[in-house]
Amino acid sequence: AKRILCDSHDVFLVDDRVLPIIPRWFGSYFYRKGKAPVKVNLKKKDLRHEMEGATRSYMVANLGKGNNLSIPCGRVSFDNELLSENLKSALDELCANVRPGGRTSKQYM
């Protein structure tokens, strides 16, 4: 049943209050398929914005497992301007969440 559920949807959104107990319910199949649940805050007033942001996000699950990290930032069909914008946004988000110092941490990248 879990495999059928996993294969029948592209994204799984989960309330951030129950996210810690989801891995044992979902099982390893979801994570092996790259469909880890994306957390959303259902207490927010602008729920539409929260859902749209979550569906556009990309979960990086292998932080801390080596020195290298690969994060997809675009597709071959993207023009240079859109790809550059996506790369800047991804780098800003990564620096803000991985290393202390925010934008100044880009020197480490």
Tab-separated table of C-alpha atoms in Angstrom:
chain	number	residue	atom	x	y	z
A	1	ALA	CA	0.000	0.000	0.000
A	2	LYS	CA	2.844	2.399	0.794
A	3	ARG	CA	4.518	1.801	-2.557
A	4	ILE	CA	1.289	2.405	-4.424
A	5	LEU	CA	0.767	5.640	-2.473
A	6	CYS	CA	4.331	6.765	-3.129
A	7	ASP	CA	4.158	6.016	-6.849
A	8	SER	CA	0.783	7.711	-7.298
A	9	HIS	CA	1.879	11.221	-6.197
A	10	ASP	CA	4.776	13.565	-6.955
A	11	VAL	CA	4.910	15.578	-3.707
A	12	PHE	CA	3.890	14.853	-0.129
A	13	LEU	CA	3.143	17.844	2.102
A	14	VAL	CA	3.133	17.320	5.865
A	15	ASP	CA	2.248	19.644	8.722
A	16	ASP	CA	5.438	20.605	10.537
A	17	ARG	CA	3.966	19.551	13.889
A	18	VAL	CA	3.778	15.882	12.842
A	19	LEU	CA	6.857	15.784	10.606
A	20	PRO	CA	9.095	14.064	13.227
A	21	ILE	CA	6.838	10.970	13.341
A	22	ILE	CA	6.294	10.655	9.586
A	23	PRO	CA	9.454	8.665	8.681
A	24	ARG	CA	8.352	5.577	10.579
A	25	TRP	CA	4.885	5.785	9.005
A	26	PHE	CA	6.129	6.316	5.457
A	27	GLY	CA	9.015	3.868	5.607
A	28	SER	CA	12.252	3.917	3.654
A	29	TYR	CA	10.627	3.452	0.231
A	30	PHE	CA	9.568	7.128	0.099
A	31	TYR	CA	13.072	8.320	0.879
A	32	ARG	CA	14.751	5.952	-1.582
A	33	LYS	CA	12.432	7.294	-4.297
A	34	GLY	CA	13.373	10.875	-3.384
A	35	LYS	CA	9.875	11.703	-2.183
A	36	ALA	CA	10.590	12.783	1.358
A	37	PRO	CA	7.684	14.769	2.799
A	38	VAL	CA	7.934	18.552	2.567
A	39	LYS	CA	6.939	20.403	5.703
A	40	VAL	CA	4.286	23.110	5.695
A	41	ASN	CA	2.992	25.248	8.532
A	42	LEU	CA	-0.780	24.874	8.595
A	43	LYS	CA	-1.081	27.571	11.268
A	44	LYS	CA	-0.065	30.339	8.866
A	45	LYS	CA	-2.738	32.788	7.776
A	46	ASP	CA	-1.654	32.791	4.132
A	47	LEU	CA	-2.017	29.051	3.595
A	48	ARG	CA	-2.041	29.345	-0.194
A	49	HIS	CA	1.377	31.020	-0.180
A	50	GLU	CA	2.690	28.353	2.225
A	51	MET	CA	1.476	25.515	-0.027
A	52	GLU	CA	2.837	27.088	-3.203
A	53	GLY	CA	6.224	27.628	-1.576
A	54	ALA	CA	6.329	24.037	-0.368
A	55	THR	CA	5.456	22.576	-3.772
A	56	ARG	CA	8.211	24.637	-5.423
A	57	SER	CA	10.834	23.708	-2.835
A	58	TYR	CA	13.456	21.019	-3.087
A	59	MET	CA	14.491	18.944	-0.092
A	60	VAL	CA	18.204	18.295	0.379
A	61	ALA	CA	18.417	15.162	2.479
A	62	ASN	CA	22.107	14.280	2.361
A	63	LEU	CA	23.669	17.205	4.208
A	64	GLY	CA	26.520	16.069	6.406
A	65	LYS	CA	27.414	12.950	4.420
A	66	GLY	CA	30.582	14.151	2.786
A	67	ASN	CA	32.316	17.228	1.438
A	68	ASN	CA	30.353	17.560	-1.792
A	69	LEU	CA	26.727	18.404	-2.401
A	70	SER	CA	24.756	18.532	-5.630
A	71	ILE	CA	21.540	20.557	-5.777
A	72	PRO	CA	19.532	20.819	-9.006
A	73	CYS	CA	18.884	24.484	-9.786
A	74	GLY	CA	17.315	24.317	-13.219
A	75	ARG	CA	16.620	22.430	-16.389
A	76	VAL	CA	18.243	22.374	-19.792
A	77	SER	CA	15.243	24.233	-21.209
A	78	PHE	CA	15.805	27.269	-18.904
A	79	ASP	CA	17.310	30.384	-20.435
A	80	ASN	CA	20.457	31.878	-18.882
A	81	GLU	CA	18.590	34.575	-16.969
A	82	LEU	CA	16.210	32.137	-15.265
A	83	LEU	CA	19.016	29.692	-14.506
A	84	SER	CA	21.128	32.482	-13.002
A	85	GLU	CA	18.185	33.629	-10.861
A	86	ASN	CA	17.543	30.071	-9.628
A	87	LEU	CA	21.219	29.538	-8.843
A	88	LYS	CA	21.425	32.792	-6.865
A	89	SER	CA	18.284	31.922	-4.923
A	90	ALA	CA	19.515	28.407	-4.134
A	91	LEU	CA	22.917	29.681	-3.036
A	92	ASP	CA	21.372	32.352	-0.791
A	93	GLU	CA	19.095	29.766	0.824
A	94	LEU	CA	21.936	27.295	1.284
A	95	CYS	CA	24.224	29.900	2.857
A	96	ALA	CA	21.481	31.100	5.185
A	97	ASN	CA	20.679	27.609	6.436
A	98	VAL	CA	23.961	25.679	6.368
A	99	ARG	CA	26.738	28.034	7.456
A	100	PRO	CA	26.476	30.846	9.968
A	101	GLY	CA	26.989	34.237	8.386
A	102	GLY	CA	24.448	34.148	5.562
A	103	ARG	CA	25.588	35.851	2.376
A	104	THR	CA	29.175	36.235	3.579
A	105	SER	CA	29.471	32.438	3.655
A	106	LYS	CA	29.558	32.285	-0.133
A	107	GLN	CA	33.353	32.415	0.060
A	108	TYR	CA	33.184	28.838	1.380
A	109	MET	CA	31.137	27.632	-1.591
